[in-house]
Coordinates of N, CA, C and O and ligand atoms in Angstrom, one line a residue:
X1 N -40.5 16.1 7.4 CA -39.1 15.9 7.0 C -39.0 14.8 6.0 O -39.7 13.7 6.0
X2 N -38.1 15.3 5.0 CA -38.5 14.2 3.9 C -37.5 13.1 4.5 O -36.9 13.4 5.6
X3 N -37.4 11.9 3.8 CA -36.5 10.8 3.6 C -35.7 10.7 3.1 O -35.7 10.4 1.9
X4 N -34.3 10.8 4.0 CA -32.7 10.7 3.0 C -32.0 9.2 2.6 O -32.9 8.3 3.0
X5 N -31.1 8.6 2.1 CA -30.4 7.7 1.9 C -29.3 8.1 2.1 O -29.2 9.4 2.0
X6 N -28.1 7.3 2.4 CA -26.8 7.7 1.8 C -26.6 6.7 1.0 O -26.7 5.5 1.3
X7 N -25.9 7.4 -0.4 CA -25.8 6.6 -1.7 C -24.4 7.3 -2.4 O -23.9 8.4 -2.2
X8 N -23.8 5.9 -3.3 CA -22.6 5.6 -3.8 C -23.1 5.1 -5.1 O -24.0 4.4 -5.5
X9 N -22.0 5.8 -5.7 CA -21.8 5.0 -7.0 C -20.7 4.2 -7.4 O -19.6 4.8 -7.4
X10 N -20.7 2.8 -7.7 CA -19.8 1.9 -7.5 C -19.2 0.8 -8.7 O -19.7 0.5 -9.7
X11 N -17.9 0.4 -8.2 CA -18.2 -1.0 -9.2 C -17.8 -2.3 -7.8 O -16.9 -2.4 -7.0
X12 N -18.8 -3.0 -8.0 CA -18.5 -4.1 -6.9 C -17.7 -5.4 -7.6 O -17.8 -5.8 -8.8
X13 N -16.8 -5.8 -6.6 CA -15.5 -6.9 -7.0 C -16.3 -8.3 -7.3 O -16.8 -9.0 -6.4
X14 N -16.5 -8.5 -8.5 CA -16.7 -9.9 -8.3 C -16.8 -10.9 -7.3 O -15.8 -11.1 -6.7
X15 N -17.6 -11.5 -7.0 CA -17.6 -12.4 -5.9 C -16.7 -13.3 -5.7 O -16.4 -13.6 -4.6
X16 N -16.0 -14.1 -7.2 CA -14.7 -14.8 -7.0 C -13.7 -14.2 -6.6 O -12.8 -14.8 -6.0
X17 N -13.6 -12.7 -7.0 CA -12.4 -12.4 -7.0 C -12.5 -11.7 -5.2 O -11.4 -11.6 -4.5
X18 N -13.8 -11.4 -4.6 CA -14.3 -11.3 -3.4 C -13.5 -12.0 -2.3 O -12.8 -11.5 -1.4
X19 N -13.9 -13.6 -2.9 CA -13.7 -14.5 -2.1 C -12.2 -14.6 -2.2 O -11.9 -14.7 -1.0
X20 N -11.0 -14.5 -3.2 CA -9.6 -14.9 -3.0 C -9.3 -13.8 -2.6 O -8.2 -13.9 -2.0
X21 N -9.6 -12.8 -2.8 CA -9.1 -11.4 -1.9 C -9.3 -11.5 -0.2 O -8.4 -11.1 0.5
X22 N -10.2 -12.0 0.3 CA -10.2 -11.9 1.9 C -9.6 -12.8 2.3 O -9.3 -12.8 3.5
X23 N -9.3 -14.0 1.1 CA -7.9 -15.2 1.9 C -6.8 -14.3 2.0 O -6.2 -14.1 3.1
X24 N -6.4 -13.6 0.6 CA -4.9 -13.4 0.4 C -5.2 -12.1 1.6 O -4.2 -12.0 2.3
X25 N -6.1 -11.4 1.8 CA -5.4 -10.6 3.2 C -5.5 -10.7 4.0 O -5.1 -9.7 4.6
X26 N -6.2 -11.8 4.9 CA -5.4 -12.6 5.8 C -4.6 -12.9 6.1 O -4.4 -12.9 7.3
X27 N -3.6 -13.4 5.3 CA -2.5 -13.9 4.9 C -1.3 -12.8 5.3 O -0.2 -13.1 5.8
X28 N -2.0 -11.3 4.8 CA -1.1 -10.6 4.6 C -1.2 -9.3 5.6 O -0.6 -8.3 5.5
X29 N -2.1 -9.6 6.5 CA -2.4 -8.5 7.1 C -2.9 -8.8 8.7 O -3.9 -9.4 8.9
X30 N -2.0 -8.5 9.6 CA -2.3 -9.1 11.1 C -3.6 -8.7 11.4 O -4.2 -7.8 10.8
X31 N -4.2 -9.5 12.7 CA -5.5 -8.9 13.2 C -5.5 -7.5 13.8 O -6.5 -7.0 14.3
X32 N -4.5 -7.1 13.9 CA -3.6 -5.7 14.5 C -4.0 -4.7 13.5 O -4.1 -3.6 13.9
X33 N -4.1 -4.8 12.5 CA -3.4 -4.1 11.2 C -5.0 -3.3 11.4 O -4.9 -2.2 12.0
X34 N -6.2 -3.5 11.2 CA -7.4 -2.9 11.1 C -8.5 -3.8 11.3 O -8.5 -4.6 12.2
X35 N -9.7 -3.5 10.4 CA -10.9 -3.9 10.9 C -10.8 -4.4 9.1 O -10.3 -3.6 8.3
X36 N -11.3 -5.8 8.7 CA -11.3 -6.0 7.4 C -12.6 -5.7 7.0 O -13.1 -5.3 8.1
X37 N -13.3 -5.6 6.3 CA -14.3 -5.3 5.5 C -14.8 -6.3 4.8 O -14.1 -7.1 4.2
X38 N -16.1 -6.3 4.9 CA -16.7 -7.8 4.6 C -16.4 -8.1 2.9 O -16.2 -7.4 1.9
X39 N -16.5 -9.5 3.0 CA -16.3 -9.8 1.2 C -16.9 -8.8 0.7 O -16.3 -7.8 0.2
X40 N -18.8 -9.1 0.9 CA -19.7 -8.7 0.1 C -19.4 -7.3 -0.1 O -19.9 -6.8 -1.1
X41 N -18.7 -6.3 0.7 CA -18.6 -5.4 0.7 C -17.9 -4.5 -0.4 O -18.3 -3.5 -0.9
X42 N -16.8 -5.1 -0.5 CA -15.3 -4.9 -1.3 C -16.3 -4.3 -2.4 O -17.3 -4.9 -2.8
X43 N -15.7 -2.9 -2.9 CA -15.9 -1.9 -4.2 C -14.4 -1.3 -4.4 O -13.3 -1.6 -3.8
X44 N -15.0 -0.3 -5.7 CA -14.5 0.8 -5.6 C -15.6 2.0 -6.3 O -16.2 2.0 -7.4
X45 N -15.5 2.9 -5.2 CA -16.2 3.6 -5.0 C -16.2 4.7 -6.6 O -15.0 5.0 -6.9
X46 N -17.2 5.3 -7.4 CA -16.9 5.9 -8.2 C -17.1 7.4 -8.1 O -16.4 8.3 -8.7
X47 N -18.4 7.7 -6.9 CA -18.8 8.9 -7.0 C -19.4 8.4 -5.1 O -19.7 7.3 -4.7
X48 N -19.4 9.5 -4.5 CA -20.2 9.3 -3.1 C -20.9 10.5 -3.2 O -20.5 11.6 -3.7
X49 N -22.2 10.1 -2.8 CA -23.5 11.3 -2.9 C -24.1 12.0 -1.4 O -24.7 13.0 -1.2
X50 N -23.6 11.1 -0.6 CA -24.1 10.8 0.6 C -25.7 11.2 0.7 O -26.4 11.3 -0.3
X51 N -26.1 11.4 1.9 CA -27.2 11.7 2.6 C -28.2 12.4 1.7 O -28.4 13.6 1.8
X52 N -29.1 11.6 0.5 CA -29.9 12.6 -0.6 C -31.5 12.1 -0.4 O -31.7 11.0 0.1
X53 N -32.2 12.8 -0.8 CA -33.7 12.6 -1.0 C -34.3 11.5 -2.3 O -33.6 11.3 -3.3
X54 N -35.1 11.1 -2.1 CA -35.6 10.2 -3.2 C -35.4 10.7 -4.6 O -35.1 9.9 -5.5
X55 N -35.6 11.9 -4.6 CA -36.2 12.6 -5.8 C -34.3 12.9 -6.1 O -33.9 12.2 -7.1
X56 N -33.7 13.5 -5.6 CA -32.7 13.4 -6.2 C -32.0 12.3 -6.7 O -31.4 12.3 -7.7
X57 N -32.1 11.3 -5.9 CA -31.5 10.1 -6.7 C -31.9 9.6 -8.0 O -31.3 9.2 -9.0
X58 N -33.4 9.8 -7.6 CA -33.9 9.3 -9.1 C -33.5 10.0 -10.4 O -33.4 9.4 -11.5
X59 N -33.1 11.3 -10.0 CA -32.6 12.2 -10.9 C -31.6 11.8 -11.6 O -31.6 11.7 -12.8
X60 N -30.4 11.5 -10.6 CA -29.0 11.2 -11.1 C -29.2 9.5 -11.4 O -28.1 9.0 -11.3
X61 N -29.7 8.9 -11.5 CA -30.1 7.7 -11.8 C -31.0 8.0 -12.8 O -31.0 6.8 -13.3
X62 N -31.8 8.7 -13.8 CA -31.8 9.1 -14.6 C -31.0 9.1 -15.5 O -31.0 8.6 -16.6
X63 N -29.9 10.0 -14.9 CA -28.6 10.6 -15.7 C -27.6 9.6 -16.4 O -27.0 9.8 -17.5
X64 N -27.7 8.1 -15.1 CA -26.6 7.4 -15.2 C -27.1 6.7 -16.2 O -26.3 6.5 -17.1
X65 N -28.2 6.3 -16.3 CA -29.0 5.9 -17.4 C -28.6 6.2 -18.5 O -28.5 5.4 -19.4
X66 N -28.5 7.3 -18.4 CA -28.1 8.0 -19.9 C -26.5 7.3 -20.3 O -26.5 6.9 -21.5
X67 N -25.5 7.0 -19.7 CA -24.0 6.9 -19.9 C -24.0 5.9 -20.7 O -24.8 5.0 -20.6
X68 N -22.8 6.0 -21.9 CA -22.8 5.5 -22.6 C -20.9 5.2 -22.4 O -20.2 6.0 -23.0
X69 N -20.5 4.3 -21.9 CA -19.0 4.3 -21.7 C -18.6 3.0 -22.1 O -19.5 2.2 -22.2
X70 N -17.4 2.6 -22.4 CA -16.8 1.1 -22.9 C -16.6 0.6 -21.6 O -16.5 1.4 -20.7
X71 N -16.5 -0.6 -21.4 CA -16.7 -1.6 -20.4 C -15.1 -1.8 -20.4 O -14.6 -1.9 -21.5
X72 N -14.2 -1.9 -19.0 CA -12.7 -2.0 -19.1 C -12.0 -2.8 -18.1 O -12.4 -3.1 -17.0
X73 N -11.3 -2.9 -18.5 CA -10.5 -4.1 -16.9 C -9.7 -3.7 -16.2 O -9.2 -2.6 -16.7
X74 N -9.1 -4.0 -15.2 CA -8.3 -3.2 -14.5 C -7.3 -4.2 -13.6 O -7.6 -5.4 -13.6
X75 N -6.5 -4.0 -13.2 CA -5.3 -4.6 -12.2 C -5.5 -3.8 -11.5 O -5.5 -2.5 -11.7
X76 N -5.8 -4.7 -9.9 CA -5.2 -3.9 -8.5 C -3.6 -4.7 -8.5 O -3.3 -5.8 -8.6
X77 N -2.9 -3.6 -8.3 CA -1.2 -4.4 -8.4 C -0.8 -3.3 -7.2 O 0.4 -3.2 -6.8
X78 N -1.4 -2.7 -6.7 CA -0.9 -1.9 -5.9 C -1.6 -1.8 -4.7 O -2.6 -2.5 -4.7
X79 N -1.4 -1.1 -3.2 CA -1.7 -1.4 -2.3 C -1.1 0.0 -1.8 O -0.2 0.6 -2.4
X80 N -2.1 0.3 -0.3 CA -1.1 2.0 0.2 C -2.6 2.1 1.9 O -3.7 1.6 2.2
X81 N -1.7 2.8 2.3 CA -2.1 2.8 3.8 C -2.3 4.7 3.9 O -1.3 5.4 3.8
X82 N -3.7 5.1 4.2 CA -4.0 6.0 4.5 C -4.1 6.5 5.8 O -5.2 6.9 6.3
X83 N -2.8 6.4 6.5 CA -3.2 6.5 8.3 C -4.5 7.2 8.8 O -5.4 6.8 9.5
X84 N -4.3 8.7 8.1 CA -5.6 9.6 8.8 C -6.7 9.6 8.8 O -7.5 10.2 9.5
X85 N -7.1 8.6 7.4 CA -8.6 8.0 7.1 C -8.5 6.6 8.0 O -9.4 6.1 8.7
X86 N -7.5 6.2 7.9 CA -7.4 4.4 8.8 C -7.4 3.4 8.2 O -7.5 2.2 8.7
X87 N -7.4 3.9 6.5 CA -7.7 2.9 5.4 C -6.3 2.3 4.9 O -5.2 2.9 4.9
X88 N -6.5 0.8 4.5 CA -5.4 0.3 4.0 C -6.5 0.1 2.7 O -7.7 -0.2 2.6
X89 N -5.4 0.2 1.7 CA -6.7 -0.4 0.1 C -5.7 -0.5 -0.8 O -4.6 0.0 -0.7
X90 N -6.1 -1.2 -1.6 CA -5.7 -1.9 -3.2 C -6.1 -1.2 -4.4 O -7.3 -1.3 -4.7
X91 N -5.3 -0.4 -5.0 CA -5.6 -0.1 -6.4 C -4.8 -0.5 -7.4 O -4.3 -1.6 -7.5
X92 N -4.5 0.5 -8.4 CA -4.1 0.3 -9.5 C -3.0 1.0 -10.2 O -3.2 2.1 -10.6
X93 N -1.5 0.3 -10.3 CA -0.5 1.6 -11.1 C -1.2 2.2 -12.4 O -0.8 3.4 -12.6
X94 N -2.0 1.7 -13.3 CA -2.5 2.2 -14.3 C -4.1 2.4 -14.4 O -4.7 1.4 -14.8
X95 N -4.8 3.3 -14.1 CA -6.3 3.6 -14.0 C -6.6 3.6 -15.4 O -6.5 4.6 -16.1
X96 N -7.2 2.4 -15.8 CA -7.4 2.6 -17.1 C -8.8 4.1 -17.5 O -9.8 4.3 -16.7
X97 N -8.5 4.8 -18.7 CA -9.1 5.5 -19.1 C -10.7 5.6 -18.9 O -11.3 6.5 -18.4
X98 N -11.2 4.6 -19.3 CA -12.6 3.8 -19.1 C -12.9 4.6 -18.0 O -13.6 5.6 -18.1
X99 N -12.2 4.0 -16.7 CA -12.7 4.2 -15.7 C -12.6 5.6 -15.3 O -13.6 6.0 -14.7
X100 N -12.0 6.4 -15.4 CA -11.4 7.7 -14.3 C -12.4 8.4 -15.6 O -13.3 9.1 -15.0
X101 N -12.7 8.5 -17.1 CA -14.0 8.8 -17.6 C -15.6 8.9 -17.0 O -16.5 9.8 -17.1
X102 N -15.6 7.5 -16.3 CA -17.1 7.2 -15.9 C -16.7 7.9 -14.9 O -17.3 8.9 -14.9
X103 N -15.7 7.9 -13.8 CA -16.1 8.4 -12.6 C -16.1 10.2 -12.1 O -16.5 10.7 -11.1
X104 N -15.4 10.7 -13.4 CA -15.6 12.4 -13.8 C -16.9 12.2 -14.0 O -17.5 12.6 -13.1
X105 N -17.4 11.8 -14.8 CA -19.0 11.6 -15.2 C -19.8 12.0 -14.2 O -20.4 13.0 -13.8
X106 N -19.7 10.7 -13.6 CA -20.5 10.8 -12.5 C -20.7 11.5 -11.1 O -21.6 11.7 -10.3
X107 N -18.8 12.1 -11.1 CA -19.0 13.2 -9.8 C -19.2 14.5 -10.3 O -19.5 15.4 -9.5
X108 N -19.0 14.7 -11.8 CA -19.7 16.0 -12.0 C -21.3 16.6 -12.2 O -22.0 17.6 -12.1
X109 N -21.6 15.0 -12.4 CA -23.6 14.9 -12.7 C -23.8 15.1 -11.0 O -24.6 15.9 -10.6
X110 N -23.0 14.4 -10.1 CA -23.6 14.5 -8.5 C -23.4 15.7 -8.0 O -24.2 16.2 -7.3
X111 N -21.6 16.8 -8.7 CA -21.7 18.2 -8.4 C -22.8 18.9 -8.3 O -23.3 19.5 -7.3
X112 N -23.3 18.8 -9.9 CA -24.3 19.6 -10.5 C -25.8 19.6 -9.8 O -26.8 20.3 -10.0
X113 N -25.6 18.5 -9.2 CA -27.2 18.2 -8.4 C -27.1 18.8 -6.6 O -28.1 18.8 -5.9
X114 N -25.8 19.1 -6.3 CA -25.9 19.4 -5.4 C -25.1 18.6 -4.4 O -24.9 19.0 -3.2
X115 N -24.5 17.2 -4.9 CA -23.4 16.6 -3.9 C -22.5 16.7 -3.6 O -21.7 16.3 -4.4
X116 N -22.0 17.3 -2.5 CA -20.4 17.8 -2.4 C -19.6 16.7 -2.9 O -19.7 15.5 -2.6
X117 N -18.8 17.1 -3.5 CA -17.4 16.3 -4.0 C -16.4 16.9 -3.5 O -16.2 18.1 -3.5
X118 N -15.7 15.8 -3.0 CA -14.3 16.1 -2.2 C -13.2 17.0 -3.4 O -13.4 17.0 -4.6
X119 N -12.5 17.5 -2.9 CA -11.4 18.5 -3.8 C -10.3 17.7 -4.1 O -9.6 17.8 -5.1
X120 N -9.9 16.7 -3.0 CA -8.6 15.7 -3.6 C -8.8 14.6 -4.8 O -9.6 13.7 -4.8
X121 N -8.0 14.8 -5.6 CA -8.0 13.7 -6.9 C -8.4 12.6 -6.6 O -8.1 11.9 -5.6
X122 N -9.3 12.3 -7.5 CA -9.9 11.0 -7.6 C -8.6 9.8 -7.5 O -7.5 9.9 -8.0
X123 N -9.1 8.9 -6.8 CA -7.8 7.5 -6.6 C -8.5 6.5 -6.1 O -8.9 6.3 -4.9
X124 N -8.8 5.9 -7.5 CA -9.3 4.6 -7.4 C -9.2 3.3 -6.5 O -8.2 2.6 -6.7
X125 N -9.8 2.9 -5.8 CA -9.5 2.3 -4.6 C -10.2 1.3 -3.6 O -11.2 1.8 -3.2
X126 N -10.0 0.2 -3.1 CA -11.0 -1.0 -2.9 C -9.9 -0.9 -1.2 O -8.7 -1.0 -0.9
X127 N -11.3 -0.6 -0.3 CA -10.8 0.0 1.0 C -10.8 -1.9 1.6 O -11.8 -2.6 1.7
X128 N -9.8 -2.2 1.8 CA -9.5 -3.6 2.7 C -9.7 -3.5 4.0 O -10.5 -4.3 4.5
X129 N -9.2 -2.8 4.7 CA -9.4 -2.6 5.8 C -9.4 -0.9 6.1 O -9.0 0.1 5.5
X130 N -10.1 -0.9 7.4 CA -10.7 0.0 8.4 C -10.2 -0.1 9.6 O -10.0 -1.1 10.2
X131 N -9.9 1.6 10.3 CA -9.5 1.4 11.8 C -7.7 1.3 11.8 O -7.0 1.4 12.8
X132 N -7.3 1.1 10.6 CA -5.7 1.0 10.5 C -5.3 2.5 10.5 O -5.2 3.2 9.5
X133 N -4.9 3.0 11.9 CA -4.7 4.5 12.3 C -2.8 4.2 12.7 O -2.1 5.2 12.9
X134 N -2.4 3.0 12.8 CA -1.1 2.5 13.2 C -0.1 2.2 12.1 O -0.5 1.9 11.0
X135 N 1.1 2.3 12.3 CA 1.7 1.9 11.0 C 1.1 0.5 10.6 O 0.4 -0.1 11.4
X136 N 1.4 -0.2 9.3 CA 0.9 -1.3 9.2 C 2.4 -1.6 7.8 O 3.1 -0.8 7.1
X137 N 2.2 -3.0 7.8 CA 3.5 -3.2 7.0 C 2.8 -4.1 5.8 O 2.4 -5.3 6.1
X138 N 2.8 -3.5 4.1 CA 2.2 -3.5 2.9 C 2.5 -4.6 2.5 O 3.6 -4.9 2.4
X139 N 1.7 -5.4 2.0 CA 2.4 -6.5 1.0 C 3.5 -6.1 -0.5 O 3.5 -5.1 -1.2
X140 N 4.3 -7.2 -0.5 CA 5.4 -7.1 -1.4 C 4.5 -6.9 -2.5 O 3.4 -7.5 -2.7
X141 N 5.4 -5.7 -3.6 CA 4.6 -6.2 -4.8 C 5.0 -7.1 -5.4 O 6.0 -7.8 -5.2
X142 N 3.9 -7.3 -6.6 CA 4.3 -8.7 -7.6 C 2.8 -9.2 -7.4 O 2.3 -9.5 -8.5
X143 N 1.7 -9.3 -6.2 CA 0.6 -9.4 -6.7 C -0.5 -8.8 -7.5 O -0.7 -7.6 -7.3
X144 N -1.2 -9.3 -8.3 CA -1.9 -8.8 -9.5 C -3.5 -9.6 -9.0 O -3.6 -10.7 -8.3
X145 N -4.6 -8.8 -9.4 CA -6.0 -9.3 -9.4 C -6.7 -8.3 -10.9 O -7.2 -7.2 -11.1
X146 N -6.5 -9.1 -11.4 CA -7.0 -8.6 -12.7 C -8.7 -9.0 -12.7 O -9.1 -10.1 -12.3
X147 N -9.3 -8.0 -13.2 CA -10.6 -7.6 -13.3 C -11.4 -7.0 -14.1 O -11.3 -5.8 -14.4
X148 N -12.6 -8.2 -14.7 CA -13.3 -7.0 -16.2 C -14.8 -6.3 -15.4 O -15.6 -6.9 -14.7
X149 N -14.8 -5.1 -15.8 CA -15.8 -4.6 -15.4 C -17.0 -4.5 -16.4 O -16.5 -4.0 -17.4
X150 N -18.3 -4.7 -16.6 CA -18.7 -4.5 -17.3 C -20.4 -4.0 -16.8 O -21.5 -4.1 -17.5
X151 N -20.2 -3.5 -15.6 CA -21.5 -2.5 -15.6 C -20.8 -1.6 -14.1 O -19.7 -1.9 -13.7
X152 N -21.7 -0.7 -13.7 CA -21.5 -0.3 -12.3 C -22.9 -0.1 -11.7 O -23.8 -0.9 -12.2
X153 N -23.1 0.7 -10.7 CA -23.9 0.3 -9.8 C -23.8 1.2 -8.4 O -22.9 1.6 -7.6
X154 N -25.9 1.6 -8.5 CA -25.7 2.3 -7.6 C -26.1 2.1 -5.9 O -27.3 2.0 -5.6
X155 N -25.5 2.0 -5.1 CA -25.6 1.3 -3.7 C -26.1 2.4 -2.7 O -26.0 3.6 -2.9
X156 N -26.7 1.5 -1.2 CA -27.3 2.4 -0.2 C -26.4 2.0 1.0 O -26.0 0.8 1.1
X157 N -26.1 2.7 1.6 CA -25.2 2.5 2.8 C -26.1 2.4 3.9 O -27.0 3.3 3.8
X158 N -26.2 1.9 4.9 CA -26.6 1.7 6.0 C -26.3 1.0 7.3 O -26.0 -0.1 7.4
X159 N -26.4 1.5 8.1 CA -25.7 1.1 9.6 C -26.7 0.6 10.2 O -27.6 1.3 10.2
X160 N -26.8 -0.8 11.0 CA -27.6 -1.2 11.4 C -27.2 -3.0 12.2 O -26.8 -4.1 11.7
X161 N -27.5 -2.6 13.2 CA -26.9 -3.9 14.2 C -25.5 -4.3 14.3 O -24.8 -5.3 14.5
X162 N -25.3 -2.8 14.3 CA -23.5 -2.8 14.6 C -22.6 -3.6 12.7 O -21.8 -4.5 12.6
X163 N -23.2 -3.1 12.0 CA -22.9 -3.5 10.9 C -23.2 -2.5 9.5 O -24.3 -2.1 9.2
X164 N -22.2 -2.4 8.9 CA -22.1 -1.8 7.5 C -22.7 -2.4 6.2 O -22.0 -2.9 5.3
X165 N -24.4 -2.5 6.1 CA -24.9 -2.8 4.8 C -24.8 -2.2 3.5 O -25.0 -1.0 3.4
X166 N -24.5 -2.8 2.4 CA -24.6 -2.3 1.3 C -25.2 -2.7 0.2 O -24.8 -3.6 -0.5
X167 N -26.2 -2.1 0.0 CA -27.8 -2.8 -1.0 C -27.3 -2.3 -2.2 O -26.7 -1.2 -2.0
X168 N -27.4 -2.6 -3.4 CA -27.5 -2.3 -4.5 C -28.7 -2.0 -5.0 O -29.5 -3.0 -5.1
X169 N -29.2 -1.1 -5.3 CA -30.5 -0.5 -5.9 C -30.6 -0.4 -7.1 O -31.5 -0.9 -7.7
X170 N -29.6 0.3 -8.0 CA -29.9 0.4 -9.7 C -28.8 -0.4 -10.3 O -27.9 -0.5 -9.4
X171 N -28.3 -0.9 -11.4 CA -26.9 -1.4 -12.1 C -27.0 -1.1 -13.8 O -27.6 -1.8 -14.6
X172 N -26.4 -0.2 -14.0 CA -26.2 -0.2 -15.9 C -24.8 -0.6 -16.5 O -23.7 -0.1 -16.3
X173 N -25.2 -1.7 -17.3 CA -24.1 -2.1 -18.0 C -23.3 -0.8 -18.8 O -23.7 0.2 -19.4
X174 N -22.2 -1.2 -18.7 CA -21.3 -0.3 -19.5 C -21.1 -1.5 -21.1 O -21.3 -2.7 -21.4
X175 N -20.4 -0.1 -22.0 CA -20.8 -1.0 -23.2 C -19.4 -2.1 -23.9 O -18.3 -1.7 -24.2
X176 N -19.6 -3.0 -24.0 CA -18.9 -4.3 -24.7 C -18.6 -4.7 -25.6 O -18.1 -5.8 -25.6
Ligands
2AM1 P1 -13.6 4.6 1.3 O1 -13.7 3.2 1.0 O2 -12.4 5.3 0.8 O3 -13.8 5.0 2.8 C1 -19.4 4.1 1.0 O4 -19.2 4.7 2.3 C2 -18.2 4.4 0.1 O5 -18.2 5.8 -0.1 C3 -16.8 4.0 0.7 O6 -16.2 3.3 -0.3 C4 -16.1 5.3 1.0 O7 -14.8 5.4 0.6 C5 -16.9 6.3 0.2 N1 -17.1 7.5 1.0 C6 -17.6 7.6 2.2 N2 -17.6 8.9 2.6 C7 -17.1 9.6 1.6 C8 -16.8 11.0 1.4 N3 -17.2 11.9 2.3 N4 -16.2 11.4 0.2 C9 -15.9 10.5 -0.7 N5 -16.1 9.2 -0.6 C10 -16.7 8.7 0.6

């Protein structure tokens, strides 16, 4: 039996902006509300590959190699509660172009290899909390976390001691 991973393609939040993100939802979200998600953790997810063999990743890690995209910034200004997933998350009223580009890219290179891609529209999204299956009550808008991206990155998922690891394995800059 060969050797699987489960692997993501991502862009990870800055570590500053990491760090004032898990104050302000504290702040804004009871211990009731869900399960928060570790700083280090905080993405948004571009493409999910799940469960693949070595050889295929290298492949699509190949590929991503190849991309050639402008580097773009984004505002999470927005916030929304997915009861049936259990997710509360932070995105964006405007998905800059940049991005929803790279992330067609990349889930049609993972189609093409064999990764199921979900059928619902892509919706860019930095999952805050987990386990929120209850109503939960949203922060007001008017907050902004403006953010430049300028590479992405591809991550391994793993469970292990009652905990959600996330390694970063490959990162290509986007262009500037
Ligand atoms: P989520 O934050 O919306 O739950 C690592 O698990 C990342 O891949 C998470 O950001 C998660 O998105 C996403 N993910 C996990 N399973 C997925 C699936 N079956 N389809 C699409 N994205 C998935």
């Amino acid at each position: 039996m060969s050797d699987t991973r489960r692997l993501f393609f991502a862009l990870p939040i800055p570590p500053k902006t990491q760090r004032a993100l898990v104050k302000w939802r504290a702040d804004q979200f009871s211990a009731e509300a869900g399960r928060p998600i570790a700083a280090a953790n905080l993405h948004i997810t571009l493409a999910f590959l799940g469960d693949i063999s070595e050889q295929k990743s290298q492949a699509l890690q190949n590929m991503a190699a190849r991309i050639k995209q402008p580097a773009f910034s984004l505002d999470l200004d927005d916030a929304g509660h997915w009861p049936g997933a259990g997710v509360v998350w932070l995105g964006t009223r405007r998905a800059p172009r940049g991005l929803l580009q790279l992330a067609e890219l990349l889930r049609s290179q993972a189609a093409r290899s064999g990764c199921y891609q979900s059928p619902l529209p892509f919706h860019p999204h930095v999952t805050l909390l987990r386990g929120a299956t209850k109503a939960v009550s949203l922060p007001p808008s008017g907050f902004h976390w403006p953010i430049d991206f300028e590479y992405f990155a591809l991550y391994s998922s793993e469970f292990r001691r009652g905990r959600t690891r996330y390694e970063q394995i490959a990162a290509w800059p986007l262009i500037t």
